Every structure is written in C-alpha cells, then in structure tokens.
Amino acid sequence: MANTLVFDIGKTHVKLCVVSPGLATLAARETKNRVISQGLYPHADTDGIWQWFCEQALELNELYPIDSLNITTHGATAACVDTRTGRLALPVLDYEFTGLTDEPHIEEHYQQTRDPFALTHSPSLPAGLNLGRQLHWLAKQFPQEFERADALLMYPQYWFWRLTGECCSEVTSLGCHTDLWQPQARTFAPMVKRLGWAAKLPPVKSAQHFAQPLAEVCQSAGLKPECKVFAGIHDSNASYWRHKAGAGGAPFTVISTGTWSIVMSAATPPDSLIESHDMLANVDVNGTPVACARFMGGREYEAICKLTHAPLAQNSEPEEVDQRMQQLLASNTLALPAFAEAGGPFTQHRGRIQGELAAGSGNCLASLYCALMLDYQLDALQSQGDIIIEGAFLKNTLLCKLLAQLRAPQPILLSEDDTGTVTGCAMLARDNQLPNSALIRCEPATFSNLKSYKNLWRLSVQKLQRPTPEPT
C-alpha cells in the first residue's frame, strides 16, 4: 500500500514526512521557517518553502510509493491571492509583526469594526494574532493590491491552491482566533460582510476534501497525477483530531506543544471562556467549537533558559536533576510570567525571576514554570478526563512528571511519538484510520514541596491578574 506525504509548516520549522498506512512516520525532512524582514513588512518566505518542498518531495517520491498528500500549518496566517495571475497580490504577513498597531486611527477603526467575543470567541490579541487585524491593515495600507486579490486563503489552503489550483476555505483555520468566524453559528462573522471580504473568501470545504495535483507540480515535486491532495488543517487541530477520533465521546483534554502550548478541552462550554485570559474557541474538523487556553510555552521555556544561562536540554543524571528540583522548590525561587511578548493570560507583565537561583538549575526552573502554567490553564478550562500531551514537551520528562504530580489523580497520558500533528493530518487522508501507537500513562513526580510551591506561585500570579483559578 502507498503512503501519505504530510507537509507540516510550523512557526519555527517546516517538515515533510512520509507516513505509512499504519500511521508510522517512515521518513522526515526538516528546515527552518524563515521570516523575511526586508520589503513592505516582515513576511513568510513562501517561495523558499515551495522550492524546499519540491526538492524534498521529488526525492521522497523516488524512495517511497505515495498516493496522498495533506497539509498542516500554524494559524493566524492567510494569503491574498490574485488567481488571475496565479500569484500573491501581497506577501504573506508574519503574525508577529507589531507594526500593525502603529497607526492609532487604523487600529481604532478595527476595534470598532470587529465583532464581540461572545459572537466569535476570538479574543483581542497583540500584533497580528487576530487574522482579521492583518487583513484590515493590509486593506488600509495597500488598497490597490488588496483589491486585486480575489481570494483570501487560510494558510493551509494557500498551499492546497499552489498544489492543485483550487481555492477553498476550511473551518479549523477560519476558527483559529481570526475574528472571521462564529463557531457556534458555524458561519462567517458579520464583520466579514461589513468590510466587503465575503466575496474574497472561497466556499468552505471539509478537511477531507481532495483534488489532484497540477501537471507542473507533478513534474517539479514528483507527485503522481492520481495523487489525492487534501485541503489541509490547522496544526493544533490536527493533534486534537488524532485523539477525538478515538475518544468515543468521553471527555478529554489535549495539550499541543511547540512554539505554542495550546490546551484544548472537549468538555468545556465555549460560553465559560474568559477573553482577557487568552482563552478562545477553536473549531474542530467537524465544525464543533473546542474551548482552548494558550501561551507560548516553547518560547517561554527557551527565554527562561537563556535568561539563566542554562542549556535547553537536561544534561545531568536523573538523580542530580531531582536533587536540583527539590532544592529549587525548597528555595521558593519563582519564575513569574510572562517571558514572551504574545500569548497567554499575563502578556501585560514582563517576566521576572524572584529569589536566588542555584547554578545549573535554569532548565529545572523553566520546566517547573511551564508545568505550572499548563496546570493553571487546565484549571481555567475545568479540564475533565484524560490529559494527553503532544509535541515538543514530550521530550521533557521532568516537565511531564511535574504536571502529572500537579494534576494527580487526573491521568496524564503521553503520546508514543512526538508527531501528533503529523499523525492527525495523515489520518484525514486515511479515512480517519486510528494510529497503532498507544498512549503511555506518565508516572507523577514525588517532590515533597510541590503543592506549597504551587500555592505560593498562584498567590504571586493572582496579583498580576484576577480572577484566577483557585489552587487545587
């Protein structure tokens, strides 16, 4: 049987993976996702990504039989496409660009135009994390170019268009804090019509919709003409879908980790979300709202390690790591949020370390901080059932065990692989076939001072923001 090619564009890295019919990753290629700072504004290197994709796909198609391809990308990104010329009308803006709010009259108009949180469940976020703000700014700053764009494509569907020539929209990216979608009504937000964008947004298609590749793509990337190219999915939603498909309706929570840590709860009602805490409703493959809370976990972890001159990975023996952690807990040295400029409930505060940190304990502090932030968000979402960790934090055994101790007796389950996004994406190309890999229960740590340390940390962050989840 032939395999599936998964084109995975994360904020930090771009991957191309060959996934077997049994959903095992057979091969993976990776490169940095570069942001181009020159030009009109910081933007994605779409031509560089495309060239890399074609080169790698050509090689992988020679090594493996491939009959399908699916795409998954980070959110808060769209392409303004002129389909008549087959080109971008404007570069794909980087959502971390802070210049979007430099002109008060443009920002004020957007804030007056966007729909309320109760309608979109999309909080007002900094920089370009609300896709609607990006599009509004582009329309104001580059009106001729924006008008020339006859298709506004979410980022996965932009690559679907380059591969197949077909334009469509898809709900997992439309519903990812864009201000463009009403999750509960399952339709576009009123702002879309008010700003005249409705005609530019193509019809919504299922994530399981597929088309055949263009002839020139077959030649440059080695795809077979009969290869099924699927419409694509938002990356965190791919991780979530991997587990929803096998949950049988039981409540569960997925923690998707990477640059962002996104906590997604199947049982939390969207109307309980608090906008000021960076809580929002994403939308799953079926169009169902999914309550979420997030922060830039990967980036904050790296920032604390850099601040404390610590390596990212634990290089010591487990006994030494445990000893350092126990000393850290006893010292009551705290990392207080936030250590990233975007995302999370504390971005209005600058991160700081309170107390004296022993030499060599920086990555222990970073692990503890991220575990406490995840625990905080799980409480905020009133998480029920199993908690499943996906992605980069699976490699951090200390962090996982800390979270398991903080949440006990609620089970923490670890994916057997760290490619939940890739697996979920491939499932959609395989009629939602469930993966063979199992979930492994994480044994909790047994640190003696963790509960009192958590209570101290919660009291400290309580001063930064109210209301806050009560310690458990």
CSV table of C-alpha atoms in Angstrom, one decimal:
chain,number,residue,atom,x,y,z
A,1,MET,CA,0.0,0.0,0.0
A,2,ALA,CA,1.1,3.6,-0.7
A,3,ASN,CA,2.0,6.2,1.9
A,4,THR,CA,0.9,9.7,2.8
A,5,LEU,CA,3.1,12.8,2.5
A,6,VAL,CA,2.5,15.4,5.2
A,7,PHE,CA,3.6,18.9,4.6
A,8,ASP,CA,3.8,20.5,8.1
A,9,ILE,CA,4.6,24.2,8.3
A,10,GLY,CA,5.1,25.3,11.9
A,11,LYS,CA,6.1,28.7,13.1
A,12,THR,CA,9.7,27.6,13.7
A,13,HIS,CA,10.3,24.7,11.4
A,14,VAL,CA,8.9,23.3,8.1
A,15,LYS,CA,8.7,19.5,7.8
A,16,LEU,CA,7.9,17.0,5.2
A,17,CYS,CA,7.1,13.5,6.5
A,18,VAL,CA,6.3,10.2,4.8
A,19,VAL,CA,3.6,8.4,6.9
A,20,SER,CA,2.7,4.7,6.4
A,21,PRO,CA,-0.8,3.3,6.0
A,22,GLY,CA,-0.5,2.3,9.7
A,23,LEU,CA,0.3,6.0,10.5
A,24,ALA,CA,4.0,5.4,11.4
A,25,THR,CA,6.5,8.1,10.2
A,26,LEU,CA,8.9,6.4,7.8
A,27,ALA,CA,11.0,9.5,6.9
A,28,ALA,CA,11.1,13.1,7.8
A,29,ARG,CA,12.9,16.2,6.4
A,30,GLU,CA,13.1,19.5,8.2
A,31,THR,CA,14.2,23.1,7.7
A,32,LYS,CA,14.0,26.4,9.4
A,33,ASN,CA,10.9,28.5,8.7
A,34,ARG,CA,12.5,31.8,7.7
A,35,VAL,CA,10.8,35.2,8.1
A,36,ILE,CA,11.9,37.8,5.5
A,37,SER,CA,12.3,41.2,7.2
A,38,GLN,CA,13.0,43.2,4.1
A,39,GLY,CA,10.3,44.6,1.9
A,40,LEU,CA,6.8,46.0,2.7
A,41,TYR,CA,6.7,44.2,6.1
A,42,PRO,CA,8.0,41.0,7.7
A,43,HIS,CA,6.6,38.1,5.7
A,44,ALA,CA,6.8,34.4,5.1
A,45,ASP,CA,9.4,33.1,2.7
A,46,THR,CA,6.7,31.3,0.6
A,47,ASP,CA,8.9,30.9,-2.5
A,48,GLY,CA,11.7,29.4,-0.4
A,49,ILE,CA,9.3,27.0,1.3
A,50,TRP,CA,7.9,26.0,-2.0
A,51,GLN,CA,11.4,25.4,-3.5
A,52,TRP,CA,12.4,23.3,-0.5
A,53,PHE,CA,9.1,21.3,-0.6
A,54,CYS,CA,9.6,20.5,-4.3
A,55,GLU,CA,13.2,19.3,-3.8
A,56,GLN,CA,12.4,17.1,-0.8
A,57,ALA,CA,9.1,15.8,-2.3
A,58,LEU,CA,10.9,14.8,-5.5
A,59,GLU,CA,13.5,12.7,-3.5
A,60,LEU,CA,10.9,11.2,-1.2
A,61,ASN,CA,8.6,10.2,-4.1
A,62,GLU,CA,11.5,8.3,-5.6
A,63,LEU,CA,12.1,6.4,-2.3
A,64,TYR,CA,8.5,5.7,-1.2
A,65,PRO,CA,5.2,5.0,-3.0
A,66,ILE,CA,3.0,8.0,-2.2
A,67,ASP,CA,-0.7,8.2,-3.1
A,68,SER,CA,-1.9,11.1,-0.9
A,69,LEU,CA,-0.7,14.4,0.5
A,70,ASN,CA,-2.1,16.6,3.3
A,71,ILE,CA,-1.1,20.0,4.6
A,72,THR,CA,-1.0,21.4,8.2
A,73,THR,CA,0.2,24.8,9.2
A,74,HIS,CA,0.3,27.2,12.1
A,75,GLY,CA,-2.7,29.6,12.4
A,76,ALA,CA,-3.2,33.4,12.2
A,77,THR,CA,-1.9,33.5,8.7
A,78,ALA,CA,-3.6,34.0,5.3
A,79,ALA,CA,-2.6,34.7,1.7
A,80,CYS,CA,-4.0,37.4,-0.5
A,81,VAL,CA,-4.0,35.7,-3.9
A,82,ASP,CA,-4.7,37.0,-7.4
A,83,THR,CA,-5.9,33.9,-9.1
A,84,ARG,CA,-6.0,35.6,-12.5
A,85,THR,CA,-2.2,35.8,-12.5
A,86,GLY,CA,-1.6,32.9,-10.2
A,87,ARG,CA,0.5,35.0,-7.8
A,88,LEU,CA,0.3,36.6,-4.4
A,89,ALA,CA,-1.1,40.1,-4.5
A,90,LEU,CA,0.7,40.8,-1.3
A,91,PRO,CA,3.4,38.9,0.7
A,92,VAL,CA,2.1,36.6,3.4
A,93,LEU,CA,2.4,38.7,6.6
A,94,ASP,CA,4.2,37.4,9.7
A,95,TYR,CA,1.7,37.4,12.6
A,96,GLU,CA,4.4,38.6,15.0
A,97,PHE,CA,4.7,41.9,13.2
A,98,THR,CA,3.9,44.6,15.8
A,99,GLY,CA,3.7,47.4,13.3
A,100,LEU,CA,0.0,46.6,12.7
A,101,THR,CA,-1.0,48.8,15.6
A,102,ASP,CA,1.4,51.7,15.0
A,103,GLU,CA,-1.2,53.9,13.4
A,104,PRO,CA,-3.9,54.6,16.0
A,105,HIS,CA,-6.7,55.5,13.5
A,106,ILE,CA,-6.4,52.2,11.7
A,107,GLU,CA,-6.3,50.2,15.0
A,108,GLU,CA,-9.2,52.2,16.4
A,109,HIS,CA,-11.3,51.6,13.3
A,110,TYR,CA,-10.6,47.9,13.5
A,111,GLN,CA,-11.6,47.6,17.2
A,112,GLN,CA,-14.8,49.4,16.4
A,113,THR,CA,-15.5,47.1,13.5
A,114,ARG,CA,-14.6,43.6,14.9
A,115,ASP,CA,-17.5,41.6,16.5
A,116,PRO,CA,-17.7,41.0,20.2
A,117,PHE,CA,-16.1,38.0,21.9
A,118,ALA,CA,-19.5,36.5,22.7
A,119,LEU,CA,-20.1,36.1,19.0
A,120,THR,CA,-16.6,34.9,17.7
A,121,HIS,CA,-15.0,33.6,20.9
A,122,SER,CA,-11.8,35.2,19.4
A,123,PRO,CA,-10.1,37.4,22.0
A,124,SER,CA,-8.4,40.6,21.0
A,125,LEU,CA,-4.7,39.6,20.7
A,126,PRO,CA,-1.5,41.5,20.2
A,127,ALA,CA,0.4,42.0,16.9
A,128,GLY,CA,-1.2,40.0,14.1
A,129,LEU,CA,-2.5,37.1,16.1
A,130,ASN,CA,-6.1,38.1,15.1
A,131,LEU,CA,-6.0,37.4,11.3
A,132,GLY,CA,-8.8,40.0,10.8
A,133,ARG,CA,-6.5,42.7,12.0
A,134,GLN,CA,-3.9,41.7,9.5
A,135,LEU,CA,-6.4,41.8,6.6
A,136,HIS,CA,-7.8,45.1,7.8
A,137,TRP,CA,-4.3,46.7,8.0
A,138,LEU,CA,-3.4,45.4,4.6
A,139,ALA,CA,-6.6,46.7,3.1
A,140,LYS,CA,-5.9,50.2,4.6
A,141,GLN,CA,-2.1,50.3,3.8
A,142,PHE,CA,-2.2,48.7,0.4
A,143,PRO,CA,-5.7,49.2,-1.0
A,144,GLN,CA,-4.9,48.6,-4.7
A,145,GLU,CA,-3.0,45.4,-4.0
A,146,PHE,CA,-5.6,44.2,-1.6
A,147,GLU,CA,-8.4,44.9,-4.0
A,148,ARG,CA,-6.6,43.0,-6.7
A,149,ALA,CA,-6.6,39.9,-4.5
A,150,ASP,CA,-9.8,37.9,-5.5
A,151,ALA,CA,-9.1,35.1,-3.0
A,152,LEU,CA,-8.2,35.3,0.7
A,153,LEU,CA,-6.9,31.9,1.6
A,154,MET,CA,-6.1,30.5,5.0
A,155,TYR,CA,-2.5,29.3,5.1
A,156,PRO,CA,-3.1,25.5,4.6
A,157,GLN,CA,-5.5,26.3,1.8
A,158,TYR,CA,-2.9,28.6,0.2
A,159,TRP,CA,-0.6,25.6,-0.2
A,160,PHE,CA,-3.5,23.5,-1.4
A,161,TRP,CA,-4.1,26.1,-4.1
A,162,ARG,CA,-0.5,26.1,-5.2
A,163,LEU,CA,-0.6,22.3,-5.4
A,164,THR,CA,-4.0,21.9,-7.1
A,165,GLY,CA,-5.1,25.3,-8.5
A,166,GLU,CA,-8.3,25.0,-6.4
A,167,CYS,CA,-9.5,27.7,-4.0
A,168,CYS,CA,-11.4,26.8,-0.8
A,169,SER,CA,-11.7,27.7,2.9
A,170,GLU,CA,-11.7,25.2,5.8
A,171,VAL,CA,-13.1,25.7,9.3
A,172,THR,CA,-10.1,24.8,11.6
A,173,SER,CA,-8.1,27.7,10.3
A,174,LEU,CA,-11.1,30.0,9.9
A,175,GLY,CA,-12.0,29.4,13.5
A,176,CYS,CA,-8.5,29.9,15.0
A,177,HIS,CA,-8.8,33.4,16.7
A,178,THR,CA,-9.2,35.1,13.4
A,179,ASP,CA,-12.3,37.3,14.2
A,180,LEU,CA,-13.7,36.0,10.9
A,181,TRP,CA,-15.8,33.1,12.2
A,182,GLN,CA,-18.8,32.4,14.5
A,183,PRO,CA,-18.0,28.9,16.0
A,184,GLN,CA,-21.4,28.3,17.5
A,185,ALA,CA,-23.4,29.6,14.5
A,186,ARG,CA,-20.9,27.9,12.1
A,187,THR,CA,-20.8,30.7,9.7
A,188,PHE,CA,-18.7,33.8,8.9
A,189,ALA,CA,-18.8,36.7,11.4
A,190,PRO,CA,-20.8,39.8,10.5
A,191,MET,CA,-17.6,41.8,10.2
A,192,VAL,CA,-16.7,39.8,7.0
A,193,LYS,CA,-19.7,41.2,5.2
A,194,ARG,CA,-19.3,44.7,6.7
A,195,LEU,CA,-15.7,45.0,5.3
A,196,GLY,CA,-16.6,43.6,1.9
A,197,TRP,CA,-14.5,40.5,2.3
A,198,ALA,CA,-17.2,37.8,1.8
A,199,ALA,CA,-16.7,37.6,-2.0
A,200,LYS,CA,-13.0,37.1,-1.5
A,201,LEU,CA,-13.4,34.1,0.9
A,202,PRO,CA,-13.9,30.9,-1.1
A,203,PRO,CA,-16.5,28.3,-0.3
A,204,VAL,CA,-15.9,26.2,2.9
A,205,LYS,CA,-14.9,22.6,2.2
A,206,SER,CA,-14.3,19.7,4.5
A,207,ALA,CA,-10.7,18.9,5.7
A,208,GLN,CA,-11.3,15.6,3.9
A,209,HIS,CA,-11.9,17.3,0.6
A,210,PHE,CA,-9.2,16.5,-2.0
A,211,ALA,CA,-8.2,17.3,-5.5
A,212,GLN,CA,-5.5,16.2,-7.9
A,213,PRO,CA,-2.1,18.0,-8.3
A,214,LEU,CA,-1.4,20.3,-11.2
A,215,ALA,CA,0.6,18.9,-14.0
A,216,GLU,CA,3.6,21.2,-13.3
A,217,VAL,CA,3.5,20.2,-9.7
A,218,CYS,CA,3.7,16.5,-10.7
A,219,GLN,CA,6.8,17.4,-12.7
A,220,SER,CA,8.6,19.6,-10.1
A,221,ALA,CA,7.6,17.6,-6.9
A,222,GLY,CA,7.4,14.1,-8.3
A,223,LEU,CA,3.7,13.6,-7.4
A,224,LYS,CA,1.7,11.1,-9.3
A,225,PRO,CA,-1.2,12.7,-11.3
A,226,GLU,CA,-3.7,10.5,-9.4
A,227,CYS,CA,-2.3,11.5,-6.0
A,228,LYS,CA,-5.0,12.8,-3.7
A,229,VAL,CA,-4.1,16.3,-2.3
A,230,PHE,CA,-6.2,17.1,0.7
A,231,ALA,CA,-7.4,20.6,1.6
A,232,GLY,CA,-5.4,21.0,4.8
A,233,ILE,CA,-5.9,21.6,8.5
A,234,HIS,CA,-4.7,23.9,11.3
A,235,ASP,CA,-1.8,22.2,13.2
A,236,SER,CA,-3.2,22.1,16.8
A,237,ASN,CA,-6.5,20.9,15.5
A,238,ALA,CA,-4.7,18.0,13.7
A,239,SER,CA,-3.3,17.0,17.1
A,240,TYR,CA,-6.7,17.3,18.7
A,241,TRP,CA,-8.4,15.3,15.9
A,242,ARG,CA,-5.9,12.4,16.4
A,243,HIS,CA,-7.4,11.8,19.8
A,244,LYS,CA,-11.0,12.9,19.3
A,245,ALA,CA,-11.4,10.2,16.6
A,246,GLY,CA,-10.6,7.5,19.2
A,247,ALA,CA,-12.1,9.1,22.4
A,248,GLY,CA,-15.6,7.5,21.9
A,249,GLY,CA,-17.3,10.6,23.3
A,250,ALA,CA,-15.5,10.6,26.7
A,251,PRO,CA,-14.2,14.0,28.0
A,252,PHE,CA,-10.5,14.6,27.4
A,253,THR,CA,-8.0,17.4,27.1
A,254,VAL,CA,-5.2,17.7,24.6
A,255,ILE,CA,-2.1,19.8,25.3
A,256,SER,CA,-0.4,20.5,21.9
A,257,THR,CA,3.1,21.8,22.5
A,258,GLY,CA,5.7,23.5,20.3
A,259,THR,CA,6.4,27.2,20.0
A,260,TRP,CA,2.8,27.5,21.4
A,261,SER,CA,1.3,25.4,24.1
A,262,ILE,CA,-2.4,25.1,23.4
A,263,VAL,CA,-4.7,23.3,25.9
A,264,MET,CA,-7.9,22.1,24.2
A,265,SER,CA,-10.8,20.8,26.3
A,266,ALA,CA,-13.6,18.7,24.7
A,267,ALA,CA,-15.9,19.2,27.7
A,268,THR,CA,-15.6,22.9,28.4
A,269,PRO,CA,-18.6,25.1,27.2
A,270,PRO,CA,-17.4,28.0,25.0
A,271,ASP,CA,-19.6,30.5,26.9
A,272,SER,CA,-17.4,29.9,30.0
A,273,LEU,CA,-14.3,31.3,28.3
A,274,ILE,CA,-12.7,34.5,29.6
A,275,GLU,CA,-11.4,36.8,26.8
A,276,SER,CA,-8.7,38.5,28.9
A,277,HIS,CA,-7.1,35.2,29.8
A,278,ASP,CA,-6.3,34.4,26.1
A,279,MET,CA,-9.0,31.7,26.2
A,280,LEU,CA,-10.8,31.1,22.9
A,281,ALA,CA,-12.8,28.6,20.9
A,282,ASN,CA,-11.0,26.8,18.2
A,283,VAL,CA,-13.1,24.7,15.7
A,284,ASP,CA,-12.5,21.1,15.0
A,285,VAL,CA,-12.7,19.2,11.7
A,286,ASN,CA,-16.5,18.8,12.1
A,287,GLY,CA,-17.0,22.5,12.8
A,288,THR,CA,-17.6,21.9,16.6
A,289,PRO,CA,-16.2,24.6,18.9
A,290,VAL,CA,-13.3,23.5,21.2
A,291,ALA,CA,-12.5,25.5,24.3
A,292,CYS,CA,-8.8,26.5,24.4
A,293,ALA,CA,-6.3,28.3,26.6
A,294,ARG,CA,-2.8,29.1,25.4
A,295,PHE,CA,0.6,30.6,26.0
A,296,MET,CA,3.9,30.5,24.1
A,297,GLY,CA,5.3,27.6,26.1
A,298,GLY,CA,8.2,26.6,23.9
A,299,ARG,CA,9.3,30.2,23.5
A,300,GLU,CA,8.9,31.0,27.2
A,301,TYR,CA,10.9,27.8,28.1
A,302,GLU,CA,13.7,29.0,25.9
A,303,ALA,CA,13.6,32.5,27.2
A,304,ILE,CA,14.0,31.3,30.8
A,305,CYS,CA,16.9,29.0,29.9
A,306,LYS,CA,18.6,31.9,28.1
A,307,LEU,CA,18.0,34.3,31.0
A,308,THR,CA,19.6,31.8,33.4
A,309,HIS,CA,22.4,30.8,31.0
A,310,ALA,CA,21.1,27.2,31.0
A,311,PRO,CA,21.1,24.6,28.1
A,312,LEU,CA,17.7,23.8,26.7
A,313,ALA,CA,18.1,20.0,27.5
A,314,GLN,CA,18.8,18.4,30.8
A,315,ASN,CA,22.4,17.1,30.6
A,316,SER,CA,22.6,15.7,34.1
A,317,GLU,CA,21.7,12.3,35.5
A,318,PRO,CA,18.1,11.9,36.7
A,319,GLU,CA,19.2,11.8,40.4
A,320,GLU,CA,21.0,15.0,40.1
A,321,VAL,CA,18.1,16.7,38.3
A,322,ASP,CA,15.7,15.6,41.0
A,323,GLN,CA,18.1,16.9,43.7
A,324,ARG,CA,18.3,20.3,41.9
A,325,MET,CA,14.5,20.4,41.6
A,326,GLN,CA,14.0,19.6,45.3
A,327,GLN,CA,16.4,22.4,46.2
A,328,LEU,CA,14.6,24.8,43.8
A,329,LEU,CA,11.2,24.0,45.4
A,330,ALA,CA,12.6,24.5,48.9
A,331,SER,CA,14.2,27.9,47.9
A,332,ASN,CA,10.8,29.3,46.8
A,333,THR,CA,12.6,30.9,43.8
A,334,LEU,CA,9.8,31.8,41.3
A,335,ALA,CA,9.6,32.4,37.6
A,336,LEU,CA,6.7,34.8,37.2
A,337,PRO,CA,5.1,35.4,33.8
A,338,ALA,CA,5.4,36.4,31.1
A,339,PHE,CA,8.6,35.6,29.1
A,340,ALA,CA,7.1,36.2,25.6
A,341,GLU,CA,5.5,39.3,24.1
A,342,ALA,CA,2.4,37.4,22.8
A,343,GLY,CA,0.0,34.8,24.0
A,344,GLY,CA,-1.3,33.8,27.4
A,345,PRO,CA,-3.1,35.4,30.3
A,346,PHE,CA,-0.2,37.5,31.5
A,347,THR,CA,1.3,39.2,28.5
A,348,GLN,CA,0.8,42.7,30.0
A,349,HIS,CA,3.5,41.8,32.5
A,350,ARG,CA,7.2,41.3,32.0
A,351,GLY,CA,8.6,38.0,33.1
A,352,ARG,CA,11.0,38.0,36.1
A,353,ILE,CA,12.7,35.6,38.4
A,354,GLN,CA,12.0,36.2,42.1
A,355,GLY,CA,14.6,34.9,44.5
A,356,GLU,CA,18.0,33.3,44.2
A,357,LEU,CA,18.6,30.6,41.7
A,358,ALA,CA,21.3,28.0,42.3
A,359,ALA,CA,23.8,27.4,39.5
A,360,GLY,CA,22.7,24.8,36.9
A,361,SER,CA,19.0,25.0,37.8
A,362,GLY,CA,17.8,27.2,35.0
A,363,ASN,CA,16.2,24.4,32.9
A,364,CYS,CA,14.6,23.0,36.0
A,365,LEU,CA,13.0,26.4,36.7
A,366,ALA,CA,11.9,26.6,33.0
A,367,SER,CA,10.3,23.1,33.2
A,368,LEU,CA,8.6,24.0,36.5
A,369,TYR,CA,7.3,27.3,35.1
A,370,CYS,CA,5.8,25.6,32.1
A,371,ALA,CA,4.2,22.9,34.2
A,372,LEU,CA,2.6,25.5,36.5
A,373,MET,CA,1.3,27.5,33.5
A,374,LEU,CA,-0.2,24.3,32.0
A,375,ASP,CA,-1.8,23.4,35.3
A,376,TYR,CA,-3.2,26.9,35.6
A,377,GLN,CA,-4.8,26.7,32.2
A,378,LEU,CA,-6.2,23.2,32.9
A,379,ASP,CA,-7.9,24.6,35.9
A,380,ALA,CA,-9.2,27.6,33.9
A,381,LEU,CA,-10.8,25.2,31.4
A,382,GLN,CA,-12.1,22.9,34.2
A,383,SER,CA,-10.4,20.0,32.4
A,384,GLN,CA,-12.0,16.6,32.8
A,385,GLY,CA,-10.9,13.1,31.9
A,386,ASP,CA,-7.5,12.1,30.5
A,387,ILE,CA,-4.9,14.8,29.7
A,388,ILE,CA,-2.9,14.0,26.6
A,389,ILE,CA,0.4,15.7,25.9
A,390,GLU,CA,1.5,16.0,22.3
A,391,GLY,CA,4.5,17.6,20.6
A,392,ALA,CA,7.8,19.1,21.8
A,393,PHE,CA,7.3,18.8,25.6
A,394,LEU,CA,7.2,15.0,25.3
A,395,LYS,CA,11.0,15.2,25.2
A,396,ASN,CA,11.0,16.9,28.6
A,397,THR,CA,10.5,14.1,31.1
A,398,LEU,CA,10.8,16.4,34.1
A,399,LEU,CA,8.1,18.7,32.9
A,400,CYS,CA,5.7,15.9,32.2
A,401,LYS,CA,6.3,14.3,35.6
A,402,LEU,CA,5.8,17.6,37.3
A,403,LEU,CA,2.5,18.2,35.6
A,404,ALA,CA,1.4,14.6,36.4
A,405,GLN,CA,2.1,15.3,40.1
A,406,LEU,CA,0.3,18.7,39.9
A,407,ARG,CA,-2.8,17.1,38.3
A,408,ALA,CA,-3.0,13.8,40.3
A,409,PRO,CA,-5.2,11.8,40.3
A,410,GLN,CA,-6.2,13.1,36.9
A,411,PRO,CA,-4.3,10.9,34.3
A,412,ILE,CA,-1.5,12.4,32.2
A,413,LEU,CA,-1.0,10.4,29.0
A,414,LEU,CA,2.0,10.7,26.7
A,415,SER,CA,1.9,10.0,23.0
A,416,GLU,CA,4.3,7.3,21.9
A,417,ASP,CA,5.6,9.7,19.3
A,418,ASP,CA,6.0,13.5,19.2
A,419,THR,CA,4.3,14.0,15.9
A,420,GLY,CA,0.7,14.2,16.8
A,421,THR,CA,0.2,17.0,14.3
A,422,VAL,CA,1.6,14.8,11.5
A,423,THR,CA,-0.4,11.8,12.6
A,424,GLY,CA,-3.7,13.7,12.8
A,425,CYS,CA,-3.1,15.3,9.5
A,426,ALA,CA,-2.3,11.9,7.9
A,427,MET,CA,-5.5,10.3,9.5
A,428,LEU,CA,-7.6,12.7,7.4
A,429,ALA,CA,-6.1,11.3,4.3
A,430,ARG,CA,-6.7,7.7,5.5
A,431,ASP,CA,-10.4,7.8,6.2
A,432,ASN,CA,-9.7,8.6,9.9
A,433,GLN,CA,-7.9,5.3,10.5
A,434,LEU,CA,-6.7,5.2,14.1
A,435,PRO,CA,-3.0,5.0,14.8
A,436,ASN,CA,-1.4,1.8,16.1
A,437,SER,CA,0.7,3.8,18.7
A,438,ALA,CA,-0.5,3.7,22.3
A,439,LEU,CA,-0.8,6.4,24.9
A,440,ILE,CA,1.5,5.9,27.9
A,441,ARG,CA,0.5,6.9,31.4
A,442,CYS,CA,3.0,9.3,32.9
A,443,GLU,CA,4.1,8.5,36.4
A,444,PRO,CA,3.9,11.5,38.7
A,445,ALA,CA,7.0,13.0,40.3
A,446,THR,CA,7.1,12.8,44.1
A,447,PHE,CA,8.6,16.1,45.1
A,448,SER,CA,7.8,17.0,48.7
A,449,ASN,CA,7.3,20.7,48.4
A,450,LEU,CA,5.5,21.0,45.1
A,451,LYS,CA,2.0,21.7,46.5
A,452,SER,CA,3.1,24.5,48.8
A,453,TYR,CA,5.3,25.9,46.0
A,454,LYS,CA,2.3,25.9,43.6
A,455,ASN,CA,0.2,27.8,46.1
A,456,LEU,CA,2.9,30.4,46.5
A,457,TRP,CA,3.2,30.7,42.7
A,458,ARG,CA,-0.6,31.0,42.3
A,459,LEU,CA,-0.7,33.7,45.0
A,460,SER,CA,2.0,35.6,43.2
A,461,VAL,CA,0.3,35.5,39.8
A,462,GLN,CA,-3.0,36.3,41.4
A,463,LYS,CA,-1.6,39.8,41.9
A,464,LEU,CA,-1.0,40.0,38.2
A,465,GLN,CA,-4.5,39.1,37.1
A,466,ARG,CA,-7.9,38.5,38.6
A,467,PRO,CA,-9.9,36.3,38.7
A,468,THR,CA,-7.5,33.3,38.7
A,469,PRO,CA,-8.3,29.6,39.1
A,470,GLU,CA,-8.1,28.5,42.8
A,471,PRO,CA,-5.3,26.2,43.8
A,472,THR,CA,-6.3,22.5,44.0
